Short mmCIF file of C-alpha atoms and ligand atoms in Angstrom, two decimals:
data_model
loop_
_atom_site.label_atom_id
_atom_site.label_comp_id
_atom_site.label_asym_id
_atom_site.label_seq_id
_atom_site.Cartn_x
_atom_site.Cartn_y
_atom_site.Cartn_z
CA MET U 1 -7.19 -20.44 -12.17
CA ASN U 2 -3.71 -21.03 -10.00
CA SER U 3 -2.90 -23.54 -7.58
CA LYS U 4 -3.05 -20.88 -5.52
CA SER U 5 -6.67 -20.75 -5.81
CA ILE U 6 -7.38 -23.97 -6.24
CA ASN U 7 -5.87 -25.33 -3.10
CA ILE U 8 -8.51 -23.02 -1.31
CA TRP U 9 -11.13 -24.55 -2.78
CA ASP U 10 -10.00 -28.11 -1.71
CA ASP U 11 -8.82 -27.14 1.41
CA ALA U 12 -12.12 -25.89 2.21
CA CYS U 13 -13.36 -28.62 1.27
CA LYS U 14 -10.85 -30.93 3.37
CA GLN U 15 -11.89 -28.84 6.77
CA LEU U 16 -15.68 -29.92 5.14
CA ARG U 17 -14.90 -33.39 5.19
CA GLY U 18 -14.05 -33.18 8.88
CA ILE U 19 -17.12 -31.46 9.73
CA LEU U 20 -19.77 -33.46 7.92
CA SER U 21 -20.56 -36.72 7.56
CA SER U 22 -19.34 -38.35 4.09
CA ASP U 23 -22.44 -38.51 3.42
CA ILE U 24 -24.00 -35.20 3.80
CA TYR U 25 -20.34 -33.76 2.25
CA ASP U 26 -20.62 -36.13 -0.89
CA ARG U 27 -24.48 -34.93 -1.17
CA TRP U 28 -24.07 -31.50 -1.27
CA ILE U 29 -20.54 -30.67 -1.23
CA ALA U 30 -18.87 -32.84 -3.19
CA VAL U 31 -21.06 -31.61 -5.81
CA ILE U 32 -20.40 -27.86 -5.81
CA GLN U 33 -17.76 -26.79 -8.73
CA CYS U 34 -15.30 -23.43 -7.75
CA LEU U 35 -15.41 -21.40 -11.06
CA GLU U 36 -13.17 -19.02 -9.82
CA ILE U 37 -11.05 -17.00 -7.12
CA SER U 38 -10.43 -13.59 -7.95
CA GLY U 39 -8.87 -11.48 -5.33
CA SER U 40 -11.24 -11.96 -1.92
CA ASN U 41 -13.73 -13.27 -4.75
CA MET U 42 -15.18 -16.31 -4.89
CA ARG U 43 -17.29 -17.88 -8.02
CA LEU U 44 -19.06 -21.62 -6.99
CA ALA U 45 -21.37 -23.19 -8.72
CA VAL U 46 -23.85 -26.41 -8.97
CA ALA U 47 -25.63 -28.18 -11.67
CA ASN U 48 -29.21 -26.87 -10.44
CA ASP U 49 -31.76 -24.39 -8.40
CA PHE U 50 -32.34 -27.60 -5.92
CA TYR U 51 -28.32 -27.85 -4.73
CA LYS U 52 -28.54 -24.19 -5.00
CA ASP U 53 -31.56 -23.59 -2.77
CA TRP U 54 -30.89 -25.54 -0.35
CA LEU U 55 -26.75 -25.07 0.16
CA GLU U 56 -27.85 -21.33 0.81
CA GLU U 57 -30.61 -22.47 3.53
CA ASN U 58 -28.44 -24.67 5.30
CA TYR U 59 -24.70 -24.93 3.87
CA PHE U 60 -23.70 -21.43 3.01
CA PRO U 61 -22.17 -20.10 6.71
CA MET U 62 -20.09 -23.73 7.21
CA ILE U 63 -18.72 -23.10 3.34
CA ARG U 64 -17.61 -19.50 4.08
CA LYS U 65 -16.52 -19.87 7.37
CA ALA U 66 -14.32 -23.17 5.91
CA VAL U 67 -13.28 -20.36 3.75
CA MET U 68 -11.88 -18.26 5.41
CA VAL U 69 -10.56 -20.43 7.71
CA VAL U 70 -8.15 -22.13 4.84
CA SER U 71 -7.58 -18.28 3.10
CA GLY U 72 -7.45 -16.73 6.19
CA GLN U 73 -9.48 -14.15 4.67
CA GLU U 74 -13.06 -13.15 5.03
CA MET U 75 -14.01 -13.47 0.68
CA GLU U 76 -17.61 -13.54 -1.10
CA ILE U 77 -18.45 -16.03 -1.95
CA SER U 78 -20.88 -16.11 -4.71
CA LEU U 79 -23.35 -19.54 -5.70
CA THR U 80 -24.79 -20.31 -8.73
CA VAL U 81 -26.46 -22.35 -11.45
CA ASP U 82 -23.95 -23.61 -14.52
CA SER U 83 -25.29 -26.79 -15.67
CA SER U 84 -22.42 -26.65 -18.38
CA CYS U 85 -19.40 -26.76 -16.92
CA PHE U 86 -20.71 -30.59 -14.77
CA ASP U 87 -20.28 -32.48 -18.11
CA THR U 88 -17.22 -30.58 -19.25
CA PRO U 89 -13.79 -32.32 -16.77
CA LYS U 90 -12.51 -30.07 -14.14
CA GLU U 91 -9.77 -27.52 -15.34
CA GLU U 92 -5.94 -28.59 -15.22
CA PRO U 93 -4.13 -26.09 -11.88
CA GLU U 94 -1.12 -24.22 -13.52
CA PRO U 95 1.78 -25.79 -11.61
CA HIS U 96 4.12 -22.03 -12.39
CA ALA U 97 1.41 -20.04 -11.70
CA PRO U 98 2.94 -16.52 -9.53
CA ILE U 99 1.46 -16.45 -6.38
CA SER U 100 0.03 -12.88 -5.67
CA LEU U 101 -1.10 -11.88 -2.40
CA PRO U 102 -2.83 -9.22 -1.55
CA THR U 103 -1.92 -5.71 -2.30
CA LEU U 104 -0.79 -3.67 0.93
CA GLY U 105 -2.43 -0.21 2.01
CA ARG U 106 -3.74 1.09 -1.70
CA GLY U 107 -6.42 2.74 -2.00
CA LYS U 108 -9.63 2.72 0.60
CA LYS U 109 -9.24 -0.49 1.18
CA PRO U 110 -8.11 -2.06 4.30
CA ALA U 111 -4.33 -2.08 4.36
CA HIS U 112 -4.28 -5.43 5.63
CA ASN U 113 -5.59 -9.54 4.94
CA LEU U 114 -6.63 -10.67 8.54
CA ASN U 115 -9.08 -12.19 9.82
CA LYS U 116 -11.83 -9.74 10.75
CA ASN U 117 -13.48 -12.39 13.55
CA TYR U 118 -10.00 -13.59 15.15
CA THR U 119 -10.15 -10.84 17.21
CA PHE U 120 -9.26 -9.98 21.40
CA ASP U 121 -12.55 -9.93 22.96
CA SER U 122 -13.52 -13.15 20.78
CA PHE U 123 -10.78 -15.15 22.50
CA VAL U 124 -11.36 -16.11 25.12
CA VAL U 125 -8.73 -15.98 28.28
CA GLY U 126 -7.30 -19.03 30.79
CA PRO U 127 -4.41 -20.07 32.58
CA SER U 128 -3.33 -22.44 29.89
CA ASN U 129 -2.89 -18.72 27.40
CA GLN U 130 -2.87 -15.79 29.36
CA PHE U 131 0.51 -14.68 29.43
CA ALA U 132 0.46 -15.64 25.60
CA HIS U 133 -2.58 -13.18 25.95
CA ALA U 134 -0.56 -10.40 27.80
CA ALA U 135 1.98 -10.68 25.77
CA ALA U 136 -0.10 -10.11 22.85
CA MET U 137 -2.04 -7.20 23.78
CA ALA U 138 1.43 -5.44 25.45
CA ALA U 139 2.48 -5.62 21.56
CA ALA U 140 -0.54 -4.69 20.06
CA SER U 141 -0.93 -1.58 22.18
CA SER U 142 2.11 -0.39 21.84
CA PRO U 143 3.74 -2.09 18.72
CA SER U 144 7.34 -2.44 18.22
CA ARG U 145 7.85 -1.15 22.21
CA THR U 146 7.37 -3.38 24.91
CA TYR U 147 8.18 -7.49 22.71
CA ASN U 148 10.21 -7.30 19.81
CA PRO U 149 9.89 -9.89 18.44
CA LEU U 150 6.98 -11.13 20.02
CA PHE U 151 7.26 -15.25 19.33
CA ILE U 152 4.19 -17.33 20.55
CA TYR U 153 4.23 -20.96 19.99
CA GLY U 154 2.10 -24.13 20.84
CA GLY U 155 0.64 -27.18 19.40
CA VAL U 156 -2.19 -27.47 16.83
CA GLY U 157 -4.92 -25.99 17.10
CA LEU U 158 -4.47 -24.05 20.00
CA GLY U 159 -5.09 -20.26 18.66
CA LYS U 160 -1.49 -18.91 17.47
CA THR U 161 -2.96 -17.71 14.82
CA HIS U 162 -6.24 -16.60 15.95
CA LEU U 163 -4.02 -14.54 18.62
CA MET U 164 -1.21 -13.49 16.22
CA GLN U 165 -4.34 -11.67 14.04
CA ALA U 166 -6.13 -10.81 16.61
CA ILE U 167 -2.67 -8.17 17.81
CA GLY U 168 -3.25 -6.80 13.93
CA ASN U 169 -6.85 -6.01 13.98
CA HIS U 170 -5.60 -4.39 16.91
CA VAL U 171 -3.64 -2.28 15.38
CA ALA U 172 -5.29 -1.68 12.35
CA ALA U 173 -8.56 -0.85 13.90
CA LYS U 174 -5.86 1.89 15.87
CA LYS U 175 -4.41 3.01 13.03
CA PRO U 176 -6.18 1.84 10.13
CA ARG U 177 -3.29 3.55 7.60
CA ALA U 178 -1.12 1.08 8.74
CA LYS U 179 0.67 -1.51 6.53
CA ILE U 180 -0.26 -4.70 8.51
CA CYS U 181 1.31 -7.94 6.51
CA TYR U 182 -0.11 -10.97 7.59
CA ILE U 183 1.24 -13.81 5.74
CA ASN U 184 1.55 -18.05 6.21
CA CYS U 185 5.21 -18.68 6.16
CA GLU U 186 4.84 -21.19 2.88
CA THR U 187 2.45 -18.17 1.28
CA PHE U 188 5.76 -16.61 2.08
CA THR U 189 7.88 -18.97 0.81
CA ASN U 190 6.47 -19.83 -2.64
CA GLU U 191 6.40 -15.74 -3.16
CA TYR U 192 10.55 -16.09 -2.57
CA ILE U 193 10.90 -18.73 -4.52
CA ASP U 194 8.55 -16.73 -7.47
CA ALA U 195 10.96 -13.56 -6.90
CA LEU U 196 14.16 -15.62 -8.09
CA GLN U 197 12.47 -17.78 -10.66
CA ASN U 198 11.40 -13.89 -12.11
CA ASN U 199 14.09 -11.45 -11.19
CA SER U 200 11.48 -10.08 -8.79
CA VAL U 201 14.33 -10.41 -5.38
CA SER U 202 14.70 -6.68 -5.19
CA ALA U 203 10.88 -6.05 -5.35
CA PHE U 204 10.02 -8.88 -2.99
CA ARG U 205 12.49 -7.41 -1.19
CA LYS U 206 11.55 -4.35 -1.01
CA LYS U 207 7.29 -5.06 -0.44
CA TYR U 208 8.62 -6.79 2.84
CA ARG U 209 11.13 -4.66 3.89
CA LYS U 210 9.26 -1.32 3.45
CA ILE U 211 5.78 -2.57 5.85
CA ASP U 212 5.07 -1.57 9.54
CA MET U 213 4.05 -4.37 11.23
CA LEU U 214 5.45 -7.99 9.52
CA MET U 215 3.46 -11.00 11.78
CA ILE U 216 4.33 -14.29 10.47
CA ASP U 217 2.70 -16.97 11.31
CA ASP U 218 3.85 -20.68 10.96
CA ILE U 219 7.54 -19.53 11.07
CA GLN U 220 8.75 -23.69 11.88
CA PHE U 221 8.52 -24.09 7.77
CA LEU U 222 11.65 -21.92 7.67
CA ASP U 223 13.58 -24.78 9.40
CA GLY U 224 16.16 -26.07 7.16
CA LYS U 225 15.81 -23.62 4.68
CA ALA U 226 18.78 -22.30 4.18
CA ARG U 227 18.77 -19.69 1.48
CA LEU U 228 14.91 -18.63 2.90
CA GLN U 229 16.71 -18.33 6.20
CA GLU U 230 18.80 -15.54 5.04
CA GLU U 231 16.86 -13.53 3.22
CA PHE U 232 14.60 -13.76 6.22
CA PHE U 233 17.46 -12.87 8.68
CA HIS U 234 17.64 -9.20 6.24
CA THR U 235 14.15 -8.68 6.16
CA PHE U 236 13.81 -9.16 9.76
CA ASN U 237 17.35 -6.71 10.69
CA SER U 238 15.78 -3.97 7.94
CA LEU U 239 12.35 -4.25 10.27
CA PHE U 240 14.18 -4.82 13.55
CA GLU U 241 15.95 -1.44 13.13
CA SER U 242 13.37 0.96 11.47
CA HIS U 243 11.37 0.01 15.25
CA LYS U 244 8.72 -2.14 13.47
CA GLN U 245 6.94 -5.23 15.02
CA ILE U 246 7.50 -8.46 13.96
CA VAL U 247 4.79 -11.46 15.73
CA LEU U 248 5.92 -14.82 14.69
CA THR U 249 4.23 -18.47 15.47
CA SER U 250 5.84 -21.53 15.40
CA ASP U 251 5.04 -25.24 16.67
CA ARG U 252 8.06 -25.53 18.46
CA THR U 253 10.12 -22.33 20.28
CA PRO U 254 13.33 -21.12 18.16
CA SER U 255 15.58 -23.80 19.46
CA GLU U 256 13.38 -26.91 19.37
CA MET U 257 14.24 -25.93 14.81
CA ALA U 258 17.72 -28.08 15.07
CA GLY U 259 17.34 -26.12 11.31
CA LEU U 260 17.87 -22.89 12.34
CA ALA U 261 20.56 -20.87 12.07
CA PRO U 262 22.19 -19.93 15.07
CA ARG U 263 21.90 -16.45 14.48
CA LEU U 264 18.28 -16.36 13.68
CA ILE U 265 17.81 -18.20 17.10
CA SER U 266 19.02 -15.58 19.03
CA ARG U 267 17.18 -13.10 17.02
CA PHE U 268 14.38 -14.52 17.66
CA GLU U 269 14.86 -14.62 21.00
CA TRP U 270 15.83 -10.98 21.59
CA GLY U 271 11.69 -10.08 22.39
CA LEU U 272 9.00 -12.55 24.07
CA ILE U 273 9.14 -16.08 23.65
CA THR U 274 5.91 -17.07 24.99
CA GLU U 275 3.73 -20.33 25.10
CA LEU U 276 -0.36 -20.95 23.83
CA GLY U 277 -1.23 -24.59 25.80
CA LYS U 278 -4.12 -26.91 25.36
CA PRO U 279 -6.72 -25.59 27.82
CA ASP U 280 -8.16 -26.86 30.54
CA VAL U 281 -12.13 -28.00 31.02
CA GLU U 282 -13.27 -24.88 31.82
CA THR U 283 -11.95 -22.70 29.42
CA ARG U 284 -13.01 -25.38 26.56
CA THR U 285 -16.13 -24.48 27.94
CA ALA U 286 -15.80 -21.28 27.72
CA ILE U 287 -14.36 -21.20 23.99
CA LEU U 288 -17.45 -23.46 23.02
CA ARG U 289 -20.25 -21.25 24.87
CA LYS U 290 -18.47 -19.08 22.73
CA LYS U 291 -17.43 -20.10 19.52
CA ALA U 292 -21.62 -21.20 19.73
CA GLU U 293 -22.84 -17.27 20.73
CA LEU U 294 -20.66 -16.15 17.61
CA LEU U 295 -21.76 -18.46 15.27
CA ASN U 296 -25.32 -18.69 16.86
CA LEU U 297 -25.95 -22.62 17.11
CA HIS U 298 -27.81 -23.55 19.42
CA VAL U 299 -26.31 -26.24 21.37
CA ASP U 300 -27.57 -27.20 25.42
CA HIS U 301 -25.05 -26.62 27.89
CA ASP U 302 -24.88 -29.76 28.61
CA LEU U 303 -23.82 -31.09 25.81
CA ILE U 304 -21.46 -28.12 25.07
CA ASP U 305 -19.85 -29.75 28.53
CA TYR U 306 -19.69 -32.94 27.13
CA LEU U 307 -17.89 -31.77 24.42
CA ALA U 308 -15.53 -29.63 26.84
CA GLU U 309 -15.02 -32.97 28.93
CA ARG U 310 -14.45 -35.37 25.78
CA ILE U 311 -12.13 -33.20 23.32
CA SER U 312 -9.34 -31.28 24.84
CA SER U 313 -6.69 -32.03 22.77
CA ASN U 314 -6.76 -28.62 20.71
CA ILE U 315 -9.22 -26.63 20.52
CA ARG U 316 -10.87 -26.93 16.23
CA SER U 317 -11.36 -30.14 16.27
CA LEU U 318 -13.55 -28.98 19.59
CA GLU U 319 -14.94 -26.34 16.83
CA GLY U 320 -15.44 -28.61 14.23
CA ALA U 321 -17.53 -31.36 17.23
CA LEU U 322 -20.22 -28.44 18.39
CA ILE U 323 -20.54 -27.08 14.44
CA ARG U 324 -21.14 -31.16 13.64
CA VAL U 325 -23.64 -31.75 16.98
CA ALA U 326 -25.31 -28.05 15.55
CA THR U 327 -25.94 -29.11 12.12
CA TYR U 328 -27.58 -32.26 12.78
CA ILE U 329 -29.59 -30.96 15.77
CA SER U 330 -30.22 -28.20 12.96
CA LEU U 331 -31.46 -30.28 10.09
CA THR U 332 -33.20 -32.87 11.34
CA ASN U 333 -34.86 -31.05 14.60
CA GLN U 334 -33.96 -33.92 17.28
CA HIS U 335 -33.88 -33.96 20.25
CA VAL U 336 -29.68 -35.11 21.30
CA ASP U 337 -28.05 -37.16 24.07
CA VAL U 338 -25.18 -38.16 24.75
CA ALA U 339 -25.36 -41.06 22.93
CA LYS U 340 -25.89 -39.82 19.89
CA VAL U 341 -23.72 -37.17 20.26
CA GLU U 342 -21.25 -40.30 20.82
CA GLU U 343 -22.63 -41.76 17.22
CA LEU U 344 -22.26 -38.68 15.45
CA LEU U 345 -18.40 -37.84 15.76
CA HIS U 346 -16.57 -41.68 17.04
CA ASP U 347 -14.75 -40.50 14.21
CA LEU U 348 -13.33 -37.80 16.27
CA LEU U 349 -13.71 -39.06 19.75
CA ASP U 350 -11.10 -41.82 18.76
CA LYS U 351 -8.74 -39.96 17.21
CA GLU U 352 -9.32 -37.71 21.08
CA SER U 353 -8.59 -41.13 22.48
CA LYS U 354 -5.00 -41.79 20.75
CA ALA U 355 -4.10 -37.83 20.74
CA THR U 356 -4.65 -38.47 24.39
CA ILE U 357 -1.05 -38.78 26.94
CA ASN U 358 -1.34 -39.85 30.15
CA VAL U 359 1.46 -39.25 32.71
CA GLU U 360 2.24 -42.79 33.14
CA THR U 361 4.05 -43.16 29.51
CA ILE U 362 5.48 -39.97 30.48
CA GLN U 363 6.82 -41.43 33.75
CA ARG U 364 7.92 -44.49 32.23
CA THR U 365 9.29 -43.02 28.85
CA VAL U 366 11.67 -40.72 30.95
CA ALA U 367 12.36 -43.56 33.42
CA GLU U 368 13.69 -45.95 30.27
CA HIS U 369 15.43 -41.66 29.10
CA PHE U 370 17.84 -41.66 31.75
CA ASP U 371 17.91 -45.41 32.59
CA LEU U 372 16.14 -46.05 35.46
CA ARG U 373 12.78 -48.13 36.60
CA HIS U 374 9.63 -46.70 36.56
CA SER U 375 9.59 -47.02 41.04
CA ASP U 376 12.61 -44.67 41.00
CA ILE U 377 10.31 -41.57 39.36
CA LEU U 378 7.43 -43.06 41.78
CA GLY U 379 9.63 -44.05 44.65
CA LYS U 380 11.48 -41.22 47.02
CA LYS U 381 14.60 -41.39 47.07
CA ARG U 382 16.51 -37.57 46.52
CA SER U 383 19.21 -38.08 45.08
CA ARG U 384 20.51 -36.05 41.84
CA ASP U 385 20.14 -38.44 39.52
CA ILE U 386 16.71 -39.73 39.88
CA ALA U 387 15.14 -36.69 41.59
CA TRP U 388 16.28 -34.38 38.75
CA PRO U 389 14.93 -37.18 35.69
CA ARG U 390 11.33 -37.34 38.51
CA GLN U 391 11.08 -33.63 37.79
CA ILE U 392 11.28 -33.39 34.45
CA ALA U 393 8.55 -35.71 34.18
CA MET U 394 6.63 -33.77 36.58
CA HIS U 395 7.60 -30.74 34.25
CA LEU U 396 6.62 -33.33 31.16
CA SER U 397 3.64 -34.04 32.39
CA ARG U 398 1.78 -30.65 33.24
CA THR U 399 3.53 -28.53 30.15
CA MET U 400 2.28 -32.35 27.29
CA THR U 401 -1.35 -32.83 28.74
CA SER U 402 -3.76 -30.74 30.48
CA GLN U 403 -4.37 -32.69 33.45
CA SER U 404 -4.18 -30.16 36.83
CA PHE U 405 -1.56 -29.80 38.78
CA PRO U 406 -3.16 -32.11 41.44
CA VAL U 407 -4.11 -34.93 38.96
CA ILE U 408 -1.00 -34.70 37.57
CA GLY U 409 0.71 -34.84 41.84
CA GLU U 410 -1.81 -38.02 42.86
CA ALA U 411 0.13 -39.48 39.59
CA PHE U 412 3.34 -38.82 41.29
CA SER U 413 1.86 -39.86 44.89
CA ARG U 414 2.87 -36.12 45.86
CA ASN U 415 0.96 -33.19 46.13
CA HIS U 416 0.52 -30.22 43.36
CA ALA U 417 2.86 -28.57 45.19
CA THR U 418 5.74 -30.32 44.47
CA ILE U 419 4.63 -30.23 41.09
CA LEU U 420 3.86 -26.86 40.83
CA TYR U 421 7.97 -26.47 42.40
CA ALA U 422 9.89 -28.93 39.50
CA ASN U 423 7.59 -27.48 36.83
CA GLU U 424 8.68 -24.06 37.31
CA GLN U 425 12.19 -25.39 38.37
CA VAL U 426 12.73 -27.47 34.82
CA ALA U 427 11.36 -24.84 32.39
CA THR U 428 13.56 -21.44 34.17
CA LYS U 429 16.71 -23.81 33.65
CA ALA U 430 15.51 -24.84 30.70
CA LYS U 431 15.11 -21.18 29.43
CA GLU U 432 19.21 -21.05 29.68
CA ASP U 433 20.21 -24.07 29.02
CA ARG U 434 20.68 -25.20 25.57
CA ALA U 435 21.46 -28.85 26.19
CA LEU U 436 18.28 -29.16 28.35
CA GLN U 437 15.86 -28.21 25.75
CA GLN U 438 17.09 -30.91 23.50
CA THR U 439 16.88 -33.29 26.19
CA LEU U 440 13.47 -32.26 26.32
CA ALA U 441 12.43 -32.29 22.66
CA ILE U 442 14.12 -35.55 22.58
CA LEU U 443 11.72 -36.73 25.33
CA LYS U 444 9.02 -34.98 24.26
CA ASP U 445 9.26 -36.37 20.39
CA LYS U 446 9.31 -39.97 22.05
CA VAL U 447 6.63 -39.73 24.46
CA ASN U 448 4.43 -38.53 21.49
CA LYS U 449 5.62 -42.19 19.78
CA ASN U 450 4.73 -44.12 23.05
CA CYS U 451 1.51 -42.81 23.40
CA ALA U 452 0.09 -43.59 19.50
CA LYS U 453 1.65 -47.30 19.49
CA ALA U 454 -0.28 -47.78 23.39
CA VAL U 455 -3.45 -47.13 20.87
CA GLN U 456 -2.95 -48.78 17.98
P1 ADP G 1 -3.29 -22.64 15.76
O1 ADP G 1 -2.88 -21.34 15.13
O2 ADP G 1 -2.54 -22.80 17.02
O3 ADP G 1 -3.08 -24.03 15.36
P2 ADP G 1 -6.15 -21.66 15.62
O4 ADP G 1 -5.87 -19.94 15.73
O5 ADP G 1 -5.99 -21.95 14.04
O6 ADP G 1 -4.75 -22.11 16.37
O7 ADP G 1 -7.01 -21.35 16.40
C1 ADP G 1 -7.78 -22.76 16.15
C2 ADP G 1 -9.38 -22.78 16.33
O8 ADP G 1 -10.00 -22.39 17.29
C3 ADP G 1 -9.79 -21.07 15.69
O9 ADP G 1 -11.19 -20.94 15.34
C4 ADP G 1 -10.22 -20.31 17.23
O10 ADP G 1 -11.04 -18.65 17.04
C5 ADP G 1 -10.51 -21.25 18.13
N1 ADP G 1 -9.74 -20.97 19.05
C6 ADP G 1 -8.53 -21.07 20.03
N2 ADP G 1 -8.15 -20.84 20.90
C7 ADP G 1 -9.12 -20.03 21.25
C8 ADP G 1 -9.54 -19.04 22.62
N3 ADP G 1 -9.30 -19.16 23.26
N4 ADP G 1 -10.70 -18.42 22.36
C9 ADP G 1 -11.38 -18.52 21.87
N5 ADP G 1 -10.96 -18.90 20.09
C10 ADP G 1 -9.62 -19.84 20.04
MG1 MG G 2 -2.25 -21.99 12.82
#
């Protein structure tokens, strides 16, 4: 098996390890061997019928989901009994195996490699993502005519991949013959490196320049890779000039990528840059309800509300928590109360409180950065050298936490309208002002570090 195949199974195992208790993981998942991955088929093996039956009855949907999450596509997974392979040592991955992407647009197979569950229908819209969602819908409805490129950025697990693929799925449903390419930037990079090694760069170029829609996920991977950026620049131009839609996602804005060539930054800014923020508690609850419905999980509403309340940093963790609770309920058939959920999820909840960024740390970090006192940020002085850092602190409080305007207002002893105004002021200025963008990036970094320090 090649290294990419090994990675898919290993990565799926990592996902499952995060979802299941270590006991269950060791007993049921660690015993599985991945025999083969070819195209979208995966062959797994266990040592006897008992394991096979139990896994099929209890964990198969979860395994399938984990594989889908890491591979970005629905895979046909078969589980066989093969006692012989459990005596032999594991095959070593081939270090230089070429990485092959799904072939684009041939025969009757769909001309894309999208996860069909990531659609607009399954995407819950709330205040934190409504602009990004509207922009994605516009790009999907009239590709290359509205926002090109569409650049979606936001933190981990906030729905970038989902939204991007929803665009692809929408276009694919309307135009089944369209050549749609979804690819993670890391895979794109590996493929380019392979092409360089095998003297097949021209084939690589041809492949990417004849597609109808290019979606590159996690483009921040280009940061600091000059040669790859050069290659991508030409691909970008060629597609753009032929009016093909380009969609990119990233964990930061183009100007926050210090190692990105200015001409690429400016290309990325040609279209629309839109942020996916952290969802508020109502949106989190709605997302969880939708997930429970889609995955057919039976979890009481009050537990769902509790999870949505407690886990706010990212939706992937929230989903993992839901699956873990649902698995426990279905395996034990026991009533689960909040105390039990806390016990089941203690590691996740711990991590969550660490990840939680608080307004006070933001205020203190900003004060320190501008050589002010914390009391200046909270005070009433209106001179610009104090009022501006104060507005920056308000903006960061809004963008870095999932708190509402009134809650942030309270933390600054102001009303919510003041916070709203400050947030918009800073956001508008930052669009044009590179120096401010950099200051904000530095401050975010410091806040993250200070918050992490505070909980150690
Ligand atoms: P990212 O790419 O930003 O790290 P993903 O797109 O992989 O995040 O999202 C993580 C998980 O959260 C996925 O299972 C996705 O379906 C789910 N998710 C994120 N946002 C939403 C949303 N608004 N509605 C429904 N599910 C969502
Ligand atoms: Mg992603």
